[in-house]
Short mmCIF file of C-alpha atoms in Angstrom, two decimals:
data_model
loop_
_atom_site.label_atom_id
_atom_site.label_comp_id
_atom_site.label_asym_id
_atom_site.label_seq_id
_atom_site.Cartn_x
_atom_site.Cartn_y
_atom_site.Cartn_z
CA MET A 4 107.63 71.45 73.50
CA SER A 5 107.52 71.29 69.75
CA ASP A 6 110.65 72.39 67.88
CA THR A 7 108.91 74.44 65.34
CA PRO A 8 108.15 77.51 65.95
CA THR A 9 104.37 78.62 67.27
CA PRO A 10 103.60 81.22 64.53
CA PRO A 11 102.63 84.62 65.62
CA ALA A 12 99.04 85.43 65.27
CA PRO A 13 97.58 87.47 62.28
CA GLY A 14 98.34 91.05 62.82
CA LYS A 15 101.31 90.58 64.40
CA VAL A 16 104.87 90.74 64.24
CA LEU A 17 107.76 88.34 65.97
CA VAL A 18 111.23 89.66 67.46
CA PRO A 19 113.33 88.34 69.42
CA ALA A 20 113.52 89.17 72.98
CA GLU A 21 116.51 90.22 73.35
CA ASP A 22 116.38 92.33 70.61
CA LEU A 23 113.38 93.80 71.69
CA ARG A 24 115.07 94.61 75.13
CA THR A 25 118.56 96.33 73.44
CA PHE A 26 115.42 98.33 70.97
CA ALA A 27 112.89 99.62 73.71
CA ALA A 28 115.99 100.53 76.14
CA ALA A 29 117.44 102.45 73.32
CA LEU A 30 114.42 104.39 72.58
CA LEU A 31 113.95 105.05 76.54
CA GLU A 32 117.50 105.89 76.86
CA LYS A 33 117.15 108.68 73.77
CA GLY A 34 113.59 109.66 75.30
CA GLY A 35 115.82 111.25 78.48
CA LEU A 36 116.37 108.29 80.50
CA SER A 37 119.62 107.23 81.60
CA ALA A 38 121.43 104.18 80.11
CA GLU A 39 120.82 102.20 83.33
CA HIS A 40 117.19 103.45 83.83
CA ALA A 41 116.03 103.03 80.26
CA ARG A 42 117.76 99.22 80.79
CA THR A 43 115.89 98.66 84.08
CA THR A 44 112.15 99.97 82.51
CA ALA A 45 112.91 98.40 79.25
CA ASP A 46 113.27 94.87 81.60
CA ALA A 47 110.51 95.27 82.93
CA PHE A 48 108.11 95.57 79.42
CA VAL A 49 109.96 92.73 78.01
CA TRP A 50 109.09 90.76 81.30
CA ALA A 51 105.38 91.42 80.72
CA ALA A 52 105.62 90.72 77.16
CA LEU A 53 107.19 87.46 77.46
CA ARG A 54 104.80 86.74 79.60
CA GLY A 55 101.81 87.74 77.39
CA ILE A 56 100.89 90.67 79.40
CA ASP A 57 100.26 93.04 76.77
CA SER A 58 98.88 96.12 78.71
CA HIS A 59 102.10 96.37 80.59
CA GLY A 60 104.36 95.13 77.76
CA ILE A 61 106.27 96.57 74.91
CA GLY A 62 103.60 98.46 74.05
CA ARG A 63 104.36 101.25 76.90
CA VAL A 64 107.15 102.15 75.62
CA PRO A 65 105.12 105.23 73.65
CA ALA A 66 103.62 106.16 76.36
CA TYR A 67 106.44 105.92 78.53
CA LEU A 68 108.09 108.18 75.98
CA ASP A 69 105.26 110.29 75.88
CA LEU A 70 105.00 110.70 80.19
CA LEU A 71 108.93 111.68 80.30
CA ALA A 72 108.75 114.27 76.92
CA LYS A 73 105.31 116.08 79.06
CA GLY A 74 107.14 115.74 81.74
CA VAL A 75 104.76 113.84 83.68
CA ALA A 76 107.54 111.20 84.61
CA ASN A 77 110.83 112.72 85.34
CA PRO A 78 113.90 111.63 83.34
CA ARG A 79 116.76 112.16 85.81
CA PRO A 80 115.47 111.09 89.24
CA GLU A 81 117.22 111.50 92.43
CA LEU A 82 116.09 108.58 94.21
CA ARG A 83 116.20 108.77 98.19
CA VAL A 84 115.92 105.52 100.53
CA GLU A 85 115.07 107.18 103.68
CA SER A 86 114.89 104.98 106.90
CA ALA A 87 114.61 104.61 110.60
CA THR A 88 114.39 101.59 111.48
CA PRO A 89 116.40 98.16 109.58
CA ALA A 90 113.07 96.64 108.60
CA ALA A 91 111.47 98.99 106.82
CA ALA A 92 112.34 102.20 104.29
CA VAL A 93 111.13 104.08 101.69
CA VAL A 94 111.94 105.13 98.61
CA ASP A 95 111.14 108.95 97.06
CA ALA A 96 111.16 108.27 93.73
CA ASP A 97 110.89 112.08 92.56
CA ARG A 98 108.62 110.88 89.78
CA ALA A 99 110.44 108.27 88.23
CA PRO A 100 109.44 105.44 86.06
CA GLY A 101 107.85 103.06 88.15
CA PRO A 102 110.33 100.35 86.31
CA VAL A 103 112.99 102.27 88.37
CA ALA A 104 111.46 103.25 91.23
CA LEU A 105 110.23 99.86 92.24
CA THR A 106 113.33 97.66 91.09
CA LEU A 107 115.32 99.48 93.77
CA ALA A 108 112.33 99.28 96.18
CA ALA A 109 112.48 95.11 95.57
CA GLN A 110 116.09 94.65 96.23
CA GLU A 111 116.05 96.57 98.97
CA ALA A 112 113.68 94.86 100.58
CA VAL A 113 115.34 92.05 99.60
CA ASN A 114 118.88 93.19 101.55
CA ARG A 115 116.73 94.26 104.92
CA ALA A 116 114.75 90.81 104.92
CA ARG A 117 118.25 89.11 104.41
CA ALA A 118 119.31 90.98 107.76
CA GLY A 119 116.33 90.77 109.74
CA GLY A 120 114.01 88.41 108.22
CA ILE A 121 111.52 90.54 106.54
CA ALA A 122 111.14 94.33 105.22
CA ALA A 123 108.64 96.71 103.89
CA VAL A 124 109.38 99.05 101.63
CA GLY A 125 107.21 102.28 100.89
CA VAL A 126 107.76 104.40 97.21
CA ARG A 127 106.41 107.53 97.38
CA ARG A 128 105.95 109.75 94.11
CA THR A 129 106.39 107.58 91.13
CA VAL A 130 104.69 107.18 87.78
CA HIS A 131 103.20 104.38 86.49
CA THR A 132 104.57 100.81 87.98
CA GLY A 133 103.72 98.85 85.10
CA ALA A 134 103.70 95.39 85.83
CA VAL A 135 103.85 94.42 90.03
CA GLY A 136 104.73 91.13 89.01
CA HIS A 137 107.47 91.82 87.46
CA TYR A 138 108.70 93.40 90.98
CA VAL A 139 107.85 90.22 93.38
CA ALA A 140 108.73 88.00 90.77
CA LYS A 141 112.42 89.20 91.57
CA ILE A 142 112.00 89.04 95.09
CA ALA A 143 111.60 85.24 94.49
CA GLU A 144 114.35 84.88 91.91
CA GLN A 145 116.41 85.19 95.14
CA GLY A 146 114.53 82.81 97.27
CA LEU A 147 112.26 85.05 99.71
CA VAL A 148 108.46 85.76 98.98
CA GLY A 149 107.76 89.26 97.85
CA ILE A 150 104.63 90.48 98.14
CA ALA A 151 103.13 94.24 96.68
CA PHE A 152 100.47 96.77 96.86
CA VAL A 153 100.23 99.79 94.67
CA ALA A 154 97.60 102.86 94.93
CA GLY A 155 97.34 105.08 92.34
CA MET A 156 94.82 107.72 90.25
CA PRO A 157 91.16 107.16 91.32
CA ASN A 158 89.80 105.19 87.61
CA MET A 159 87.90 102.38 88.91
CA GLY A 160 83.97 102.24 90.02
CA TYR A 161 83.39 101.99 94.26
CA THR A 162 79.89 100.09 95.27
CA GLY A 163 77.77 102.98 96.31
CA VAL A 164 79.06 106.12 94.92
CA ARG A 165 78.44 107.23 91.30
CA GLY A 166 81.45 107.61 88.80
CA ALA A 167 85.24 106.95 89.48
CA ALA A 168 86.40 106.92 93.37
CA VAL A 169 89.07 104.36 94.01
CA ALA A 170 92.46 103.17 91.65
CA THR A 171 92.09 99.95 89.85
CA SER A 172 95.16 98.85 92.51
CA PRO A 173 97.06 95.77 92.14
CA LEU A 174 98.16 93.16 94.34
CA ALA A 175 100.96 90.78 93.57
CA VAL A 176 102.18 88.11 95.49
CA ALA A 177 105.29 85.79 94.24
CA VAL A 178 106.49 82.20 96.57
CA PRO A 179 109.72 80.45 95.27
CA THR A 180 109.91 76.68 94.91
CA ASP A 181 112.59 74.66 94.67
CA ALA A 182 114.25 73.29 91.24
CA ALA A 183 113.53 69.64 92.42
CA SER A 184 110.18 70.15 91.48
CA ALA A 185 110.17 71.39 88.31
CA HIS A 186 107.38 73.94 88.56
CA ALA A 187 108.04 77.87 87.93
CA PRO A 188 107.07 80.11 91.36
CA LEU A 189 103.72 80.80 92.23
CA LEU A 190 103.07 84.40 90.98
CA LEU A 191 99.61 86.31 91.53
CA ASP A 192 98.91 89.50 89.88
CA MET A 193 96.11 90.62 90.26
CA ALA A 194 94.19 93.95 90.05
CA THR A 195 91.25 95.10 92.07
CA ALA A 196 88.94 95.60 89.10
CA THR A 197 87.20 93.42 87.23
CA VAL A 198 89.22 93.84 84.22
CA ALA A 199 91.96 96.35 83.26
CA LEU A 200 91.69 99.37 81.91
CA GLY A 201 93.84 98.12 79.17
CA ARG A 202 91.19 95.70 78.20
CA ILE A 203 88.46 98.42 77.42
CA ARG A 204 90.74 99.60 75.13
CA GLU A 205 91.54 96.32 73.40
CA ALA A 206 87.57 96.00 73.26
CA ARG A 207 87.21 99.31 72.24
CA ALA A 208 89.56 98.52 69.03
CA ASN A 209 88.71 95.49 68.17
CA GLY A 210 84.54 95.88 68.80
CA THR A 211 83.69 93.37 70.77
CA PRO A 212 81.44 93.26 73.75
CA LEU A 213 83.03 93.67 77.57
CA PRO A 214 81.66 91.05 79.83
CA GLU A 215 78.62 91.37 82.04
CA GLY A 216 79.23 93.78 85.21
CA ALA A 217 82.82 94.63 83.83
CA ALA A 218 82.79 97.94 83.24
CA ALA A 219 80.72 101.51 83.30
CA THR A 220 79.84 104.67 81.60
CA GLU A 221 81.43 107.84 83.10
CA ASP A 222 78.27 108.04 86.22
CA GLY A 223 78.70 104.96 86.84
CA THR A 224 76.31 102.78 85.24
CA PRO A 225 77.34 99.07 84.24
CA THR A 226 77.40 98.36 80.16
CA THR A 227 78.86 95.73 78.12
CA ASP A 228 79.40 98.45 74.75
CA PRO A 229 83.22 99.37 74.34
CA GLU A 230 82.54 103.00 73.18
CA LYS A 231 80.72 103.72 76.47
CA ALA A 232 82.95 102.18 78.78
CA VAL A 233 85.26 104.43 80.54
CA MET A 234 85.94 102.84 83.74
CA PRO A 235 86.47 98.90 84.77
CA LEU A 236 83.91 98.28 88.30
CA PRO A 237 85.33 96.74 91.07
CA LEU A 238 86.10 92.84 91.51
CA GLY A 239 84.17 91.06 93.75
CA GLY A 240 81.92 94.69 94.08
CA ALA A 241 82.36 95.99 97.28
CA LYS A 242 85.51 93.37 98.09
CA GLY A 243 87.36 94.51 95.29
CA SER A 244 86.66 98.58 95.73
CA GLY A 245 87.04 98.04 99.64
CA MET A 246 91.01 96.27 98.75
CA SER A 247 91.77 98.86 96.63
CA LEU A 248 90.75 101.55 99.36
CA ALA A 249 92.86 100.10 102.14
CA PHE A 250 95.84 99.37 99.01
CA GLU A 251 95.60 103.64 99.36
CA LEU A 252 95.87 103.43 102.95
CA LEU A 253 99.10 101.13 102.90
CA THR A 254 100.95 102.99 100.26
CA SER A 255 99.68 106.53 99.11
CA VAL A 256 99.09 106.77 103.43
CA LEU A 257 101.34 104.83 104.92
CA VAL A 258 104.36 106.75 102.96
CA GLY A 259 102.60 110.42 103.51
CA ALA A 260 101.83 111.13 99.87
CA PRO A 261 97.86 110.51 99.77
CA ILE A 262 96.09 110.54 96.24
CA PHE A 263 92.99 109.09 97.38
CA ALA A 264 91.30 112.88 98.89
CA GLY A 265 93.50 115.25 97.11
CA PHE A 266 92.10 113.30 93.82
CA HIS A 267 88.85 114.14 95.15
CA SER A 268 89.12 118.12 96.37
CA ASP A 269 89.29 121.27 95.21
CA ASP A 270 92.65 120.76 94.88
CA PRO A 271 93.77 120.87 90.99
CA ASP A 272 97.34 119.27 91.85
CA GLY A 273 94.82 116.09 93.58
CA ARG A 274 94.63 115.30 89.81
CA LYS A 275 97.98 115.32 88.80
CA HIS A 276 99.12 111.74 87.94
CA ARG A 277 101.09 109.90 90.69
CA GLN A 278 101.57 106.10 92.21
CA ASN A 279 102.40 104.72 95.26
CA ALA A 280 103.57 101.13 96.49
CA LEU A 281 104.95 99.27 99.17
CA LEU A 282 106.38 95.84 98.77
CA ILE A 283 107.27 93.05 101.34
CA ALA A 284 110.10 89.99 101.52
CA ILE A 285 110.20 87.57 103.64
CA ASP A 286 112.88 85.04 104.39
CA PRO A 287 111.38 81.67 104.54
CA ALA A 288 114.89 80.58 106.93
CA ALA A 289 114.08 83.34 109.27
CA PHE A 290 111.18 80.48 110.05
CA GLY A 291 112.96 77.77 109.85
CA ASP A 292 114.72 75.51 107.00
CA ALA A 293 114.27 77.54 103.85
CA ASP A 294 114.97 74.70 101.91
CA ALA A 295 112.32 72.50 102.97
CA PHE A 296 110.04 75.32 102.57
CA ALA A 297 110.67 75.46 98.97
CA ALA A 298 110.08 71.99 98.81
CA ALA A 299 106.80 72.10 100.87
CA VAL A 300 105.87 74.92 97.84
CA GLY A 301 106.97 72.50 95.44
CA THR A 302 105.17 69.46 96.92
CA THR A 303 101.70 71.92 97.02
CA LEU A 304 102.20 72.78 93.41
CA GLY A 305 102.61 69.44 92.49
CA THR A 306 99.29 67.94 94.84
CA LEU A 307 97.25 70.85 93.20
CA LYS A 308 98.10 69.72 89.77
CA SER A 309 97.60 66.20 90.60
CA LEU A 310 94.25 67.04 91.39
CA PRO A 311 91.12 65.95 89.10
CA PRO A 312 90.62 68.25 86.19
CA ALA A 313 86.91 69.77 86.15
CA ASP A 314 84.73 68.61 83.01
CA GLY A 315 85.85 70.67 80.10
CA ALA A 316 89.07 72.40 82.03
CA GLU A 317 92.24 71.99 79.73
CA GLY A 318 93.53 71.20 83.25
CA VAL A 319 94.63 72.52 86.83
CA PHE A 320 96.91 75.42 86.76
CA TYR A 321 97.93 77.65 89.84
CA PRO A 322 98.17 81.25 89.20
CA GLY A 323 101.90 81.80 87.18
CA GLU A 324 102.30 78.83 85.88
CA ARG A 325 100.66 79.29 81.96
CA SER A 326 102.65 83.05 82.15
CA ALA A 327 105.77 81.63 83.20
CA SER A 328 105.49 78.79 80.11
CA ALA A 329 104.29 80.72 77.24
CA ALA A 330 107.72 83.16 79.06
CA VAL A 331 109.71 80.22 78.13
CA ARG A 332 108.89 79.16 74.69
CA ARG A 333 108.12 83.41 73.68
CA ALA A 334 112.81 83.21 74.55
CA GLU A 335 113.25 80.65 72.01
CA GLU A 336 110.53 82.01 69.39
CA GLY A 337 110.49 85.22 69.94
CA VAL A 338 107.88 87.98 71.24
CA PRO A 339 104.52 88.49 69.66
CA VAL A 340 104.00 92.40 68.79
CA ALA A 341 100.82 93.76 67.27
CA ARG A 342 101.78 95.54 63.94
CA LYS A 343 99.63 98.80 65.23
CA VAL A 344 102.12 98.59 68.07
CA TRP A 345 105.56 98.30 66.06
CA ARG A 346 104.83 100.82 63.27
CA GLU A 347 104.34 103.32 66.93
CA LEU A 348 107.77 101.78 67.91
CA THR A 349 109.26 102.31 64.78
CA LEU A 350 107.92 105.93 64.38
CA SER A 351 109.92 106.76 67.23
CA ALA A 352 112.79 104.86 66.42
CA GLU A 353 112.52 106.77 62.77
CA ARG A 354 112.56 109.76 64.87
CA PHE A 355 115.85 109.05 67.07
CA GLY A 356 117.59 108.18 64.21
CA ILE A 357 117.53 104.47 65.65
CA THR A 358 117.81 101.03 63.72
CA PRO A 359 114.82 98.87 64.83
CA PRO A 360 115.35 95.42 65.03
CA VAL A 361 114.45 92.65 62.28
CA THR A 362 111.58 91.17 62.14
CA ALA A 363 109.45 87.79 61.02
CA ALA A 364 106.28 88.58 59.76
CA THR A 365 103.28 86.40 59.67
#
């Protein structure tokens, strides 16, 4: 890695990661969250920002402040862990911000999997989960395999249906590896949509066309025009839409908080924003030698990277590898933040009487 800092992209400022975390937490605490919940939520945003996942990064702070101000998110939730068996539990989030609820659920899954080999923890009634990869990564950091599904408000097409039908429900999987391999854990974090809603917003702001088959108008007609696009289309057509429906059953319906049926009913409460999740932790030690498993994961990833790259390919990469590398670099050099986002953050800071951190200009 070069000792020369990589300059921020045009139109961005560089902010030290820890300063950004402290700043985001201070804003969220002024927005009504407790100091602990503000820090937990800020951690999720900075984790995404470090990895270049801008759609779920620090730019989400103003949106969360709005959710708190409008009462959509509960600033002082009474989270409850409900359980009837050692290997399963449900976190009733009481409309807590997603990072608060899912961070709790991830650790609950780890604790239970340590005792029983595998555990599943559902999350009921949360608000915007953020980057789901963050929570399975926290599980993998403790040497366990993490799997997560999330279901939310329908905002994506379904094969054969006119208009929005299902959610852009994400799936994330994290698999730990051993330190000797020098490989970051595998981290697959994907939505069931061809593109994220944030990508449509970015294309609209930049005036760039969307890929063919990625988005649609309100009535479901495919379009590449970001000005006409209002919803993404499912990844792989019927495959993506089918996965989204399955995740609704494995999360919302499983924890007794259906979203899909209420959204498509005449009940006005069915359109109120909410999300549900299911986090699973698997302890490799329950299946044999945990150290041997981690070493074999490292060998598998190394084998993949040793395969000959295709013509024109930059290299051979496994899921999560490049984002992990970006996180290391940005932790050293600073996190690039779009100037528009920075203006929104500093305006909120001025309103709350908070001094923003010093930034490096482009």
